[in-house]
């Protein structure tokens, strides 16, 4: 029970009439993306498609991105039918500076950017070719630099914007055979902090979302490998793989007004894998 300044029990004060309703409405608005335009790169399938779905369900107008126009159109139709939201498709190569600039200019103002495009490569470091290493870094890091910079120019001019870079538990952890990927995700985390350092004073937040091991089409062979599956389940305190939908709540928070004072952070959504040895 509440006490006054000398430790005696004081009366419980009832909230003013209507206060609870106003509080509930204000809380809901913290996570409302109605009227915001969100660009999600690499979003025709997998994690990107799930993140785009979450943004659409939270009220955002979503722009899907990828290089395959046919795949993008299929994803656009499916998402629009599922959510009833306005969904657009923008096909351009996020590693091509000129294509990025032209693509972003065609879109108009973007309030939320999710840099999700990424590629994995599994090969011992002694065998990885220089061109392969550069391709992974270009896809995972340079793309975020190019799209982030192109979109941020408009955000800065308008005084607000949200950038979410999809990192990984490999931002902090390494294992044999994925040197290029690990290096790229570590670099992406520091690029996120650099974005914060340069753009926060203009009303732009830049944060990272770091998934653990997620079941997707690309990881299904690992899920189907009994030894690797057992290793992941044993290594993860939650005892399971993540699903793409596990990432949506944190994404919405980072994209919404609720996180306006969160900047330059990388948030792990990993079932606890980075919390234990």
XYZ file of C-alpha atoms in Angstrom:
277
model
C 0.000 0.000 0.000
C 1.215 3.598 -0.602
C 2.781 5.469 2.336
C 3.192 9.166 3.002
C 6.508 10.903 3.779
C 6.549 9.740 7.454
C 5.802 6.122 6.622
C 2.101 6.048 7.453
C -0.321 4.351 5.136
C -2.114 6.836 2.941
C -5.363 6.467 1.021
C -5.273 4.940 -2.432
C -6.156 7.620 -4.951
C -8.487 6.606 -7.768
C -7.329 7.678 -11.238
C -9.229 10.550 -12.828
C -12.201 9.509 -14.890
C -11.106 8.448 -18.381
C -7.402 8.289 -17.456
C -7.128 4.539 -18.062
C -8.693 4.869 -21.501
C -6.337 7.699 -22.441
C -3.351 5.706 -21.203
C -4.346 2.642 -23.197
C -4.758 4.697 -26.342
C -1.433 6.437 -25.876
C 0.298 3.106 -25.294
C -1.178 1.654 -28.463
C 0.004 4.687 -30.406
C 3.572 3.972 -29.306
C 3.494 0.907 -31.569
C 1.231 2.216 -34.327
C 2.844 2.533 -37.764
C -0.199 3.881 -39.566
C 0.790 6.353 -42.237
C 4.457 5.306 -42.272
C 6.174 3.989 -45.405
C 8.577 1.110 -44.813
C 11.156 -0.226 -47.263
C 12.363 -3.781 -46.539
C 15.267 -5.006 -48.652
C 15.509 -8.665 -49.577
C 11.863 -9.212 -48.744
C 10.421 -11.550 -51.355
C 10.752 -14.538 -48.985
C 12.100 -15.793 -45.671
C 12.922 -13.395 -42.852
C 12.400 -10.329 -45.024
C 8.887 -11.399 -45.989
C 7.987 -12.048 -42.339
C 9.315 -8.641 -41.279
C 7.390 -6.949 -44.078
C 4.220 -8.743 -42.984
C 4.648 -7.531 -39.414
C 5.118 -3.937 -40.540
C 2.021 -4.127 -42.743
C -0.059 -5.567 -39.902
C 1.104 -2.677 -37.692
C -0.311 -0.221 -40.217
C 2.651 0.657 -42.433
C 2.625 0.976 -46.190
C 5.256 -1.574 -47.185
C 7.654 -1.544 -50.116
C 9.201 -4.915 -50.919
C 12.630 -5.025 -52.526
C 14.691 -7.587 -54.382
C 16.181 -8.196 -57.820
C 13.685 -10.769 -59.131
C 10.672 -8.798 -60.376
C 8.458 -11.876 -60.769
C 9.192 -13.117 -57.243
C 8.602 -9.637 -55.853
C 5.235 -9.341 -57.573
C 4.125 -12.715 -56.188
C 5.188 -11.637 -52.700
C 3.489 -8.251 -53.101
C 0.160 -9.796 -54.104
C 0.286 -12.342 -51.293
C 1.060 -9.720 -48.651
C -1.599 -7.317 -49.878
C -4.223 -10.064 -49.887
C -3.220 -11.295 -46.441
C -3.114 -7.931 -44.672
C -5.231 -5.581 -46.772
C -2.377 -3.096 -46.561
C -0.924 -0.988 -49.345
C 2.064 -2.958 -50.647
C 4.447 -1.873 -53.386
C 7.391 -3.584 -55.050
C 10.698 -1.953 -56.007
C 13.146 -4.129 -57.897
C 16.729 -2.888 -57.757
C 20.164 -4.229 -56.845
C 21.072 -2.942 -53.389
C 24.793 -3.398 -54.090
C 24.667 -1.064 -57.119
C 25.050 2.563 -56.028
C 23.378 4.058 -59.091
C 20.479 1.587 -58.982
C 19.965 2.295 -55.279
C 19.854 6.053 -55.781
C 17.396 5.786 -58.640
C 15.243 3.240 -56.821
C 15.013 5.315 -53.644
C 14.222 8.477 -55.576
C 11.325 6.716 -57.311
C 9.870 5.594 -53.988
C 9.459 9.005 -52.441
C 9.705 9.558 -48.670
C 10.630 6.476 -46.610
C 9.962 6.590 -42.870
C 11.280 3.125 -41.962
C 14.147 1.275 -43.595
C 14.887 -2.366 -42.850
C 18.230 -3.424 -44.326
C 17.590 -7.156 -44.469
C 19.416 -8.247 -47.628
C 22.072 -10.816 -46.793
C 23.945 -13.837 -48.060
C 25.767 -16.686 -46.326
C 28.830 -18.581 -47.563
C 30.164 -21.718 -45.917
C 33.765 -22.627 -46.693
C 37.015 -22.887 -44.702
C 38.750 -19.516 -44.543
C 41.894 -20.852 -46.230
C 39.778 -21.796 -49.244
C 37.555 -18.717 -49.563
C 38.298 -16.761 -52.714
C 38.843 -13.025 -52.509
C 35.949 -12.380 -54.892
C 33.641 -14.487 -52.722
C 34.713 -12.661 -49.578
C 34.064 -9.308 -51.240
C 30.672 -10.477 -52.537
C 29.524 -11.370 -49.015
C 30.692 -8.024 -47.618
C 29.102 -6.107 -50.492
C 25.786 -7.899 -50.040
C 25.673 -7.738 -46.239
C 27.392 -4.426 -45.453
C 27.874 -2.235 -48.508
C 24.188 -2.601 -49.391
C 23.183 -1.241 -45.970
C 25.604 1.656 -46.434
C 24.233 2.491 -49.886
C 20.526 2.148 -49.125
C 20.919 3.634 -45.649
C 22.663 6.726 -46.977
C 20.185 7.220 -49.825
C 17.158 6.924 -47.541
C 18.685 8.880 -44.646
C 19.096 11.998 -46.761
C 15.327 12.357 -46.911
C 14.873 11.361 -43.280
C 17.306 14.067 -42.184
C 15.512 16.677 -44.285
C 12.181 15.722 -42.655
C 13.638 15.415 -39.146
C 12.645 11.816 -38.440
C 13.279 8.257 -39.551
C 13.931 4.711 -38.393
C 16.678 2.452 -39.738
C 16.876 -1.181 -38.650
C 19.833 -3.218 -39.866
C 19.386 -6.987 -39.664
C 22.539 -8.247 -37.997
C 23.052 -11.730 -36.499
C 24.374 -13.547 -33.470
C 27.482 -13.758 -35.668
C 27.846 -10.073 -34.873
C 29.466 -11.343 -31.650
C 30.058 -15.056 -32.209
C 32.127 -17.036 -34.685
C 32.270 -20.644 -35.736
C 34.371 -22.434 -38.338
C 33.542 -22.040 -41.996
C 31.685 -18.710 -42.088
C 34.481 -16.137 -41.830
C 33.100 -13.780 -44.483
C 29.615 -13.790 -42.959
C 30.899 -13.217 -39.431
C 33.116 -10.356 -40.582
C 30.225 -8.768 -42.460
C 27.815 -8.913 -39.522
C 30.396 -7.469 -37.148
C 30.937 -4.636 -39.609
C 27.187 -4.090 -39.956
C 26.884 -3.573 -36.203
C 29.548 -0.874 -36.283
C 27.967 0.728 -39.355
C 24.771 0.907 -37.296
C 26.612 2.810 -34.562
C 28.165 5.111 -37.145
C 24.700 5.908 -38.501
C 23.597 6.755 -34.972
C 26.645 8.956 -34.391
C 26.064 10.971 -37.557
C 22.273 11.116 -37.849
C 20.783 10.949 -34.340
C 20.846 14.725 -33.943
C 18.591 14.939 -36.999
C 15.872 12.720 -35.523
C 17.012 9.468 -37.134
C 17.451 6.280 -35.115
C 19.613 3.407 -36.340
C 19.528 0.083 -34.532
C 20.337 -3.519 -35.272
C 18.145 -6.595 -34.947
C 20.275 -9.696 -34.402
C 18.415 -12.978 -34.965
C 19.645 -16.272 -33.610
C 19.348 -19.406 -35.706
C 16.114 -19.084 -37.685
C 14.262 -21.753 -39.640
C 14.004 -20.581 -43.263
C 14.287 -22.112 -46.709
C 18.006 -21.355 -46.642
C 18.647 -22.960 -43.245
C 16.376 -25.980 -43.735
C 19.341 -28.249 -44.640
C 20.887 -27.403 -41.256
C 17.594 -28.014 -39.476
C 17.410 -31.407 -41.189
C 20.939 -32.320 -40.078
C 20.388 -34.247 -36.803
C 23.811 -33.363 -35.394
C 23.540 -29.646 -36.148
C 19.933 -29.503 -34.989
C 20.890 -31.112 -31.686
C 23.798 -28.679 -31.301
C 21.534 -25.635 -31.816
C 18.880 -26.902 -29.421
C 21.489 -27.735 -26.806
C 23.322 -24.435 -27.238
C 20.169 -22.278 -27.059
C 18.634 -21.838 -23.578
C 15.150 -21.678 -25.130
C 15.817 -25.135 -26.551
C 14.590 -24.456 -30.086
C 15.251 -22.687 -33.344
C 13.689 -19.282 -33.948
C 10.944 -18.714 -36.474
C 10.842 -15.548 -38.613
C 7.766 -14.483 -36.659
C 9.830 -14.424 -33.452
C 11.582 -11.334 -34.824
C 8.510 -9.265 -35.605
C 7.769 -7.850 -32.145
C 11.266 -6.432 -31.708
C 11.182 -5.053 -35.248
C 7.899 -3.217 -34.606
C 9.321 -1.735 -31.400
C 12.437 -0.493 -33.206
C 10.340 0.917 -36.057
C 7.755 2.624 -33.850
C 7.717 5.712 -31.606
C 8.151 3.426 -28.581
C 11.896 3.265 -29.301
C 12.512 6.936 -30.120
C 15.286 7.217 -27.500
C 16.933 3.902 -28.430
C 19.798 4.467 -30.832
C 22.968 2.707 -31.947
C 22.014 -0.582 -30.294
C 22.032 -4.154 -31.563
C 19.251 -6.209 -29.980
C 19.662 -9.995 -29.949
C 16.532 -12.065 -30.536
C 18.192 -15.410 -30.077
C 16.517 -17.459 -27.346
C 19.453 -16.634 -25.073
C 22.264 -18.151 -27.139
C 24.557 -15.123 -26.729
C 23.921 -14.990 -22.976
C 25.598 -18.286 -22.140
C 28.913 -20.008 -22.724
